[in-house]
Coordinates of C-alpha atoms in Angstrom, one line a residue:
M1 CA -3.8 30.2 1.4
S2 CA -3.9 27.7 -1.3
N3 CA -1.0 28.4 -3.0
F4 CA 3.0 27.2 -2.2
D5 CA 6.1 26.5 -2.9
L6 CA 6.6 23.6 -1.6
V7 CA 3.3 20.8 -1.8
V8 CA 4.2 16.9 -0.4
I9 CA 2.7 14.7 -0.6
G10 CA 2.4 12.5 2.3
G11 CA 2.3 12.5 5.8
G12 CA 5.6 9.9 7.6
P13 CA 8.6 10.0 8.6
G14 CA 9.9 11.1 5.4
G15 CA 6.8 13.5 4.0
Y16 CA 5.9 15.3 7.4
V17 CA 9.8 15.6 8.6
C18 CA 9.9 17.7 5.3
A19 CA 7.6 20.3 5.7
I20 CA 9.0 21.3 9.2
R21 CA 12.4 21.6 7.8
A22 CA 11.5 23.0 4.4
A23 CA 9.5 25.9 7.1
Q24 CA 12.3 26.2 8.8
L25 CA 14.0 27.0 6.1
G26 CA 10.9 29.8 5.2
L27 CA 9.0 28.1 2.3
K28 CA 5.7 28.4 2.6
T29 CA 4.7 24.8 3.5
A30 CA 2.1 21.8 2.9
C31 CA 1.5 18.3 3.5
V32 CA -1.1 16.3 1.9
E33 CA -1.9 12.8 4.4
S34 CA -5.3 10.2 3.5
R35 CA -5.0 8.6 6.5
G36 CA -6.3 10.7 9.2
A37 CA -3.5 10.5 11.2
L38 CA 0.5 11.9 10.2
G39 CA 2.8 9.4 10.4
G40 CA 1.8 7.5 7.7
T41 CA 2.9 3.2 8.4
C42 CA 5.6 4.1 10.5
L43 CA 3.5 5.4 13.1
N44 CA 0.0 4.1 12.8
V45 CA 0.6 0.3 11.8
G46 CA 4.2 -0.2 11.0
C47 CA 8.2 0.7 13.2
I48 CA 6.2 2.6 16.5
P49 CA 2.9 0.0 17.5
S50 CA 5.7 -2.6 16.8
K51 CA 8.1 -1.0 19.1
S52 CA 5.7 -1.2 21.8
L53 CA 4.6 -5.1 21.4
L54 CA 7.8 -6.0 20.9
N55 CA 9.0 -4.4 24.8
L56 CA 5.8 -6.0 26.6
S57 CA 5.7 -8.5 25.4
E58 CA 9.7 -9.3 25.9
N59 CA 9.2 -8.4 29.8
F60 CA 6.4 -10.5 29.7
H61 CA 8.1 -13.2 29.5
K62 CA 10.9 -12.4 31.2
A63 CA 8.3 -12.1 33.6
K64 CA 7.7 -16.1 33.3
K65 CA 10.1 -17.8 32.3
D66 CA 13.4 -15.9 33.3
F67 CA 12.7 -13.4 36.7
N68 CA 13.2 -16.7 38.9
Q69 CA 16.0 -17.8 38.6
Q70 CA 17.5 -13.9 39.1
G71 CA 15.7 -13.8 42.1
I72 CA 12.5 -12.2 41.7
E73 CA 9.8 -14.4 41.8
I74 CA 6.3 -14.1 40.3
E75 CA 2.9 -15.5 41.2
G76 CA 0.3 -15.8 38.6
I77 CA 1.4 -14.4 36.2
K78 CA -1.2 -13.5 33.3
L79 CA -1.1 -12.2 30.1
N80 CA -3.8 -9.8 29.5
I81 CA -3.9 -9.2 25.5
E82 CA -6.5 -6.2 25.2
K83 CA -4.7 -4.6 28.1
M84 CA -1.4 -4.9 26.2
M85 CA -3.4 -3.4 22.2
S86 CA -4.7 -0.2 24.4
N87 CA -1.4 0.1 26.0
K88 CA 0.0 0.5 21.8
N89 CA -3.1 2.7 20.7
K90 CA -3.2 4.6 23.5
S91 CA 1.6 6.0 22.4
I92 CA 0.4 6.1 18.5
Q93 CA -2.8 8.4 19.2
V94 CA -0.1 10.2 21.5
L95 CA 2.5 10.5 19.1
T96 CA -0.2 11.1 16.0
K97 CA -1.4 14.4 17.4
G98 CA 2.7 15.1 18.6
V99 CA 3.7 15.1 14.7
E100 CA -0.1 17.3 14.1
F101 CA 1.4 19.7 18.2
L102 CA 4.6 20.2 15.4
F103 CA 2.7 21.6 12.6
K104 CA 0.8 23.7 13.4
K105 CA 4.5 25.2 16.0
N106 CA 6.5 25.5 12.0
N107 CA 4.0 26.6 10.5
V108 CA 3.3 23.9 8.0
T109 CA -1.2 23.9 6.9
Y110 CA -2.3 19.8 7.9
I111 CA -4.4 19.2 4.1
K112 CA -6.5 15.8 4.3
G113 CA -7.4 13.7 1.5
K114 CA -6.1 13.0 -2.1
G115 CA -4.1 14.6 -2.8
V116 CA -3.5 13.5 -7.3
L117 CA -1.3 15.4 -9.1
F118 CA -3.2 17.2 -12.2
S119 CA -0.8 19.2 -13.8
K120 CA 3.4 19.5 -12.5
N121 CA 2.3 22.3 -9.9
D122 CA -1.2 21.8 -9.5
I123 CA -2.6 19.2 -7.2
V124 CA -6.0 18.9 -6.5
V125 CA -7.5 16.8 -2.6
Y126 CA -10.3 14.9 -2.5
D127 CA -11.8 14.6 1.2
N128 CA -14.9 12.5 1.2
N129 CA -16.9 14.2 -0.9
K130 CA -15.1 17.3 -1.2
K131 CA -12.4 19.0 -3.4
N132 CA -9.8 21.2 -3.2
N133 CA -7.0 22.8 -5.8
Y134 CA -4.1 23.4 -4.6
K135 CA -0.8 25.0 -6.4
A136 CA 2.9 24.4 -5.7
K137 CA 5.6 25.8 -6.9
N138 CA 7.4 22.8 -6.1
I139 CA 7.3 19.1 -5.5
V140 CA 7.5 16.0 -2.8
I141 CA 6.1 12.7 -3.5
A142 CA 6.3 11.0 0.1
T143 CA 3.7 7.8 -0.3
G144 CA 5.8 5.5 0.8
S145 CA 4.6 1.5 0.3
E146 CA 2.4 -1.1 1.3
V147 CA 2.2 -4.4 1.7
A148 CA 3.0 -7.3 -0.9
S149 CA 2.1 -10.7 -1.4
L150 CA 2.2 -13.3 -3.0
P151 CA 0.2 -14.5 -6.2
G152 CA -2.8 -16.2 -5.4
I153 CA -2.6 -15.8 -1.2
D154 CA -6.0 -13.4 -0.5
I155 CA -5.2 -10.5 3.1
D156 CA -7.8 -11.5 4.7
E157 CA -6.4 -9.4 8.1
K158 CA -8.3 -11.9 10.0
N159 CA -6.8 -15.1 9.3
I160 CA -4.4 -14.4 6.6
I161 CA -2.8 -11.2 8.1
S162 CA -0.2 -9.0 6.6
S163 CA 1.6 -7.0 9.4
T164 CA -0.8 -4.9 10.7
G165 CA -3.1 -7.1 11.1
A166 CA -0.5 -9.6 13.3
L167 CA -0.9 -6.0 15.7
S168 CA -4.1 -6.2 16.1
L169 CA -5.4 -10.3 17.0
K170 CA -7.0 -9.9 20.3
Q171 CA -5.8 -13.5 21.2
V172 CA -2.6 -14.9 20.7
P173 CA -2.8 -17.4 18.5
K174 CA -1.4 -21.0 19.0
K175 CA 0.0 -22.0 15.9
L176 CA 1.2 -19.3 14.2
A177 CA 2.7 -19.4 10.2
I178 CA 5.0 -17.1 8.6
I179 CA 5.8 -16.4 5.2
G180 CA 9.3 -14.4 4.6
G181 CA 12.2 -14.4 6.6
G182 CA 12.5 -11.5 7.2
Y183 CA 12.7 -7.7 9.7
I184 CA 9.1 -7.3 9.9
G185 CA 8.6 -11.7 9.7
L186 CA 10.3 -11.7 12.4
E187 CA 9.7 -9.4 14.5
M188 CA 6.0 -9.8 14.5
G189 CA 7.5 -14.0 14.8
S190 CA 9.5 -13.2 17.9
V191 CA 6.2 -11.3 20.1
W192 CA 3.6 -13.9 18.9
S193 CA 5.8 -16.9 20.3
R194 CA 7.5 -14.6 23.2
L195 CA 3.2 -14.2 24.2
G196 CA 2.8 -18.3 23.7
S197 CA 2.1 -19.3 20.3
K198 CA 4.3 -22.2 17.9
V199 CA 5.5 -20.1 15.2
T200 CA 6.6 -22.0 11.7
V201 CA 8.6 -19.3 9.4
F202 CA 8.7 -20.6 6.1
E203 CA 11.2 -18.9 3.8
Y204 CA 12.4 -19.7 0.2
L205 CA 15.5 -19.7 0.2
E206 CA 18.7 -21.3 2.8
Y207 CA 18.9 -18.2 5.0
I208 CA 16.8 -15.7 6.7
T209 CA 16.9 -12.1 6.3
P210 CA 18.7 -11.3 2.5
G211 CA 21.1 -9.1 2.2
M212 CA 22.6 -9.5 5.8
D213 CA 25.9 -10.1 6.3
R214 CA 25.4 -14.3 6.5
E215 CA 27.9 -14.5 10.1
I216 CA 25.5 -13.3 11.2
S217 CA 22.2 -13.8 9.8
N218 CA 23.4 -17.9 10.7
E219 CA 23.2 -16.6 14.1
F220 CA 20.4 -15.1 14.2
K221 CA 18.2 -17.8 13.0
K222 CA 20.4 -20.3 16.0
I223 CA 19.3 -18.3 18.7
L224 CA 15.6 -17.6 17.2
T225 CA 15.7 -21.5 16.6
K226 CA 16.5 -22.2 21.1
Q227 CA 14.3 -19.8 22.0
G228 CA 11.5 -21.4 20.3
I229 CA 10.4 -20.6 16.6
N230 CA 10.6 -23.2 13.9
F231 CA 11.9 -22.5 10.7
K232 CA 10.9 -24.8 6.8
M233 CA 14.0 -23.1 4.5
G234 CA 14.3 -23.4 1.2
S235 CA 9.9 -24.2 0.9
K236 CA 8.7 -22.4 -1.9
V237 CA 4.6 -21.8 -0.7
S238 CA 2.5 -22.8 -3.1
S239 CA -1.1 -22.2 -1.5
V240 CA -2.5 -20.5 1.8
K241 CA -6.4 -21.5 1.6
N242 CA -8.7 -20.5 4.5
M243 CA -9.8 -23.3 6.3
G244 CA -12.5 -20.8 7.9
D245 CA -11.8 -22.1 12.1
I246 CA -8.0 -23.2 10.2
V247 CA -5.6 -22.1 7.6
S248 CA -3.8 -24.5 5.0
I249 CA -1.1 -24.4 4.2
N250 CA 0.6 -26.4 0.7
Y251 CA 4.1 -25.4 0.1
T252 CA 7.4 -27.7 -1.5
D253 CA 11.2 -28.6 -0.7
I254 CA 13.1 -27.6 -3.1
K255 CA 15.6 -30.1 -2.6
N256 CA 13.8 -32.8 -2.6
S257 CA 10.6 -31.5 -5.3
K258 CA 8.3 -32.0 -1.9
N259 CA 4.8 -30.5 -1.5
E260 CA 3.4 -30.8 2.1
K261 CA 1.0 -29.9 3.5
D262 CA 0.7 -28.2 7.7
E263 CA -2.8 -26.4 9.1
F264 CA -2.5 -23.1 10.9
D265 CA -3.9 -21.4 13.3
K266 CA -3.5 -17.7 11.2
V267 CA -0.5 -16.9 8.8
L268 CA 1.9 -14.3 8.2
V269 CA 2.6 -13.4 5.2
S270 CA 5.1 -11.2 5.0
V271 CA 7.5 -10.5 1.7
G272 CA 8.4 -7.7 1.3
R273 CA 6.7 -3.5 0.6
K274 CA 6.6 -2.2 -3.1
P275 CA 5.8 1.3 -4.4
Y276 CA 2.5 3.0 -2.8
T277 CA 2.3 5.2 -6.1
E278 CA -1.8 4.1 -6.9
G279 CA -4.3 7.5 -7.9
L280 CA -1.1 10.6 -8.1
N281 CA -1.3 10.4 -11.9
L282 CA 2.4 10.5 -12.0
T283 CA 2.5 8.6 -15.9
K284 CA 0.2 11.5 -16.9
L285 CA 2.7 13.8 -16.0
G286 CA 5.5 11.8 -17.7
V287 CA 7.2 11.1 -14.2
K288 CA 9.8 8.5 -14.7
K289 CA 9.6 4.8 -13.0
D290 CA 11.6 1.7 -12.5
N291 CA 10.3 -1.2 -14.3
K292 CA 10.1 -2.6 -9.5
G293 CA 7.1 0.9 -9.9
R294 CA 9.6 3.4 -7.9
I295 CA 10.2 6.4 -9.0
E296 CA 13.2 6.9 -11.1
V297 CA 15.0 10.5 -9.7
N298 CA 18.5 11.9 -9.4
G299 CA 21.1 12.6 -6.8
K300 CA 19.3 16.3 -5.6
L301 CA 15.6 13.4 -5.7
Q302 CA 15.1 14.6 -8.1
T303 CA 12.1 13.1 -10.7
S304 CA 11.8 13.5 -14.7
V305 CA 10.0 16.3 -14.3
K306 CA 11.9 19.2 -12.5
N307 CA 10.0 20.3 -9.6
I308 CA 8.8 17.1 -8.4
Y309 CA 10.7 15.4 -6.2
A310 CA 10.5 11.7 -5.0
I311 CA 11.3 10.4 -1.4
G312 CA 11.6 6.8 1.3
D313 CA 9.8 3.8 0.0
V314 CA 8.1 5.8 -2.9
I315 CA 12.2 4.9 -4.6
K316 CA 15.3 2.9 -4.6
G317 CA 17.3 1.9 -1.1
P318 CA 16.1 0.2 2.3
M319 CA 12.2 1.1 2.6
L320 CA 13.6 3.1 6.0
A321 CA 11.8 5.4 8.1
H322 CA 15.5 6.6 8.4
K323 CA 16.4 6.6 5.2
A324 CA 13.3 8.9 4.0
E325 CA 13.3 11.6 7.2
E326 CA 17.2 11.8 6.0
E327 CA 15.4 12.4 1.6
G328 CA 13.3 14.5 3.5
I329 CA 16.0 17.0 4.4
A330 CA 17.9 16.6 2.0
V331 CA 14.7 18.0 -0.3
A332 CA 13.7 20.4 1.8
E333 CA 17.6 21.9 2.3
I334 CA 18.0 22.1 -1.4
L335 CA 15.0 23.6 -2.6
A336 CA 15.9 26.4 0.0
G337 CA 20.3 26.6 -1.9
Q338 CA 21.2 24.9 0.4
A339 CA 23.9 21.7 -0.2
G340 CA 21.5 18.7 0.6
H341 CA 22.9 15.4 0.7
V342 CA 22.2 11.2 2.4
N343 CA 25.5 9.0 2.3
Y344 CA 23.4 6.5 1.7
D345 CA 26.5 3.8 2.9
V346 CA 26.0 4.8 5.8
I347 CA 22.7 4.6 6.7
P348 CA 22.1 2.0 10.1
G349 CA 19.4 -1.1 10.2
V350 CA 17.6 -2.7 12.9
I351 CA 15.4 -5.5 13.5
Y352 CA 14.5 -5.3 17.3
T353 CA 13.9 -8.1 18.7
S354 CA 15.8 -10.0 21.5
P355 CA 18.8 -10.3 21.3
E356 CA 18.6 -6.6 18.7
V357 CA 20.4 -6.9 14.8
A358 CA 22.0 -3.8 13.7
T359 CA 24.2 -3.5 11.2
V360 CA 25.9 -0.5 8.9
G361 CA 28.4 -0.8 6.0
K362 CA 29.7 -3.0 3.9
T363 CA 28.5 -6.6 4.1
E364 CA 31.2 -9.4 4.1
E365 CA 30.1 -10.5 1.1
Q366 CA 29.7 -7.7 -1.0
L367 CA 33.3 -7.4 0.1
K368 CA 33.9 -10.7 -1.5
D369 CA 31.8 -9.7 -4.9
E370 CA 33.8 -6.3 -4.7
K371 CA 37.1 -7.9 -4.5
R372 CA 37.7 -5.7 -2.1
S373 CA 41.1 -6.9 0.3
Y374 CA 39.3 -6.5 4.2
K375 CA 40.9 -7.1 7.9
V376 CA 37.7 -8.7 10.2
G377 CA 37.3 -8.0 14.1
K378 CA 35.1 -9.7 16.4
F379 CA 34.1 -10.2 20.3
P380 CA 31.2 -12.2 21.9
F381 CA 28.8 -10.5 24.5
L382 CA 30.7 -14.2 26.2
A383 CA 33.2 -12.3 27.0
N384 CA 31.2 -9.0 27.9
S385 CA 31.1 -8.0 31.6
R386 CA 28.1 -6.7 31.8
A387 CA 26.5 -8.4 29.6
K388 CA 27.1 -11.4 31.2
V389 CA 25.5 -10.0 34.6
N390 CA 23.0 -9.1 32.3
N391 CA 22.5 -12.3 31.6
E392 CA 22.6 -11.4 28.1
T393 CA 25.0 -13.5 26.6
D394 CA 24.0 -14.6 22.8
G395 CA 26.0 -12.6 19.7
F396 CA 28.9 -11.2 19.0
V397 CA 30.6 -7.9 17.7
K398 CA 32.0 -7.2 13.4
I399 CA 33.2 -5.1 12.7
L400 CA 35.3 -4.5 8.8
A401 CA 37.8 -2.6 8.6
D402 CA 39.9 -2.2 5.1
S403 CA 43.2 -4.2 4.8
K404 CA 45.5 -1.3 3.5
T405 CA 44.2 2.3 5.2
D406 CA 42.2 0.7 8.1
K407 CA 39.3 2.9 7.8
V408 CA 35.7 0.4 8.8
L409 CA 33.5 -0.5 6.3
G410 CA 31.4 -2.5 8.1
V411 CA 30.1 -2.7 11.2
H412 CA 27.6 -5.6 11.5
I413 CA 26.1 -6.8 15.4
I414 CA 23.4 -9.1 17.4
G415 CA 23.5 -9.3 21.0
P416 CA 22.0 -7.4 22.9
H417 CA 20.4 -2.9 23.0
C418 CA 22.7 -3.1 19.9
G419 CA 19.9 -1.4 18.1
N420 CA 21.4 2.2 19.9
M421 CA 24.6 1.2 19.5
I422 CA 24.9 0.8 15.8
A423 CA 24.6 5.1 16.5
E424 CA 28.2 5.2 17.4
M425 CA 29.9 3.3 14.8
A426 CA 27.4 5.3 11.9
L427 CA 29.0 8.6 13.2
A428 CA 32.5 6.6 13.0
M429 CA 31.9 5.7 9.5
E430 CA 30.5 8.9 9.5
F431 CA 33.8 10.6 10.7
G432 CA 35.2 8.2 7.9
A433 CA 37.2 6.0 11.2
S434 CA 39.6 3.6 11.2
A435 CA 39.1 0.5 13.2
E436 CA 42.8 1.9 15.1
D437 CA 40.5 5.5 16.3
I438 CA 37.4 3.3 17.4
A439 CA 40.2 0.9 19.5
R440 CA 41.5 3.9 20.7
T441 CA 38.6 5.8 21.9
C442 CA 38.0 5.0 25.4
H443 CA 34.4 3.6 26.1
A444 CA 32.6 3.7 29.7
H445 CA 32.9 -0.2 32.5
P446 CA 31.7 -1.5 32.9
T447 CA 28.9 -1.4 29.3
H448 CA 27.7 -3.0 26.6
T449 CA 30.1 -0.9 24.3
E450 CA 32.6 -2.2 25.5
A451 CA 32.4 -5.0 23.0
I452 CA 32.8 -2.2 20.3
K453 CA 36.6 -1.7 21.4
E454 CA 36.9 -4.6 21.8
A455 CA 35.9 -6.3 18.5
A456 CA 37.9 -2.6 17.0
L457 CA 41.1 -4.3 18.9
A458 CA 40.6 -8.3 17.5
V459 CA 40.8 -6.2 13.9
D460 CA 44.2 -6.2 14.7
K461 CA 43.9 -9.4 16.5
R462 CA 44.9 -7.5 20.1
P463 CA 42.0 -8.0 22.2
I464 CA 42.2 -7.5 25.4
H465 CA 39.5 -9.8 27.2
F466 CA 38.8 -12.8 25.0

């Protein structure tokens, strides 16, 4: 029972999906996980719990602020944060148990403990005081990432918190500071702002969501400001001091070099994540890493050691659960002799605020850098009938297409339900669709997706409803 065709180290979205697919393809497979629950950061302290709080906080905000104007009158609405957190935790438990069930169903051996590589085929798993030895023909490293911080900032998960702490606060902070204007910080800022916190975001750059299409980024900041989130752009945080009841932030305005100070109940440090490969013995085995600590892989996701592969947050590319899943499936299929492949040009990204932000493919800035000739089609949700009757008119759809071939190169949406809408565009791009193909596709009326059709028509300057 200790010899396997494949041992996957890490039971997050990349690892558990890889293990299930490998087992489906007939490989004797085990998955090692040290957390005590499957699903990784995403399911336990990331994507899933944050979406629970985003959904619940949005419902609370609508009931408190919007419903009266729409003819739904509610008296004495109040927030029970304990119940809200309990609801979130129950969902996580159900889903982690669900992954365990999938392992049983697909005959994947689930090994609890910390996996350490002692050779290219030997793994020792430490579980409390016990240790067990396993042999594997192939190994996949899927250990994910951990929270990054800034020098001199001590995250205690009480007053100075990471995204993990932000998902489990016992009461709404009066004043919350967020260091970093990326996906995670803005999602958490939205949650606590809706629940009553006065939120301030400190960002070193002059724009939020680095790497996103700038026009979308600017619109996003405008909408979040309108919702009550305060932004300190071009601000370099020099120190964060825990004073007991309050946290003091010292920062410098980069433009005028002016030093400033502010105080908050809680400070969320959200400056990104870094690959987690600690204690795996990779250097000893000769597994190469780049200067950012990421494991280097070739086109088949193979490391410098032939039978050891790596996927997800430990390698280059966006740190997204669905990217890790695609890589996990690709590796499993490659090991089974199939042609596993990931199309990195068509990986969608979504920010689950309200409105949502969704993106796939190239940004306008990237196309300019590549000196590629392109056309732009845009359509605002203000002119979409479904969005209008639902009072969800913020935002727009933006389609970028090649000037000569009309092939869709990138799609960027800010607006209602666009996290679901982006799937249509990812599929279109996967099959090499042109803007004309999308414009000629019948979209149901009245739906938000009609904004996609209209933006595709606008690429050729012929929208109907705007």
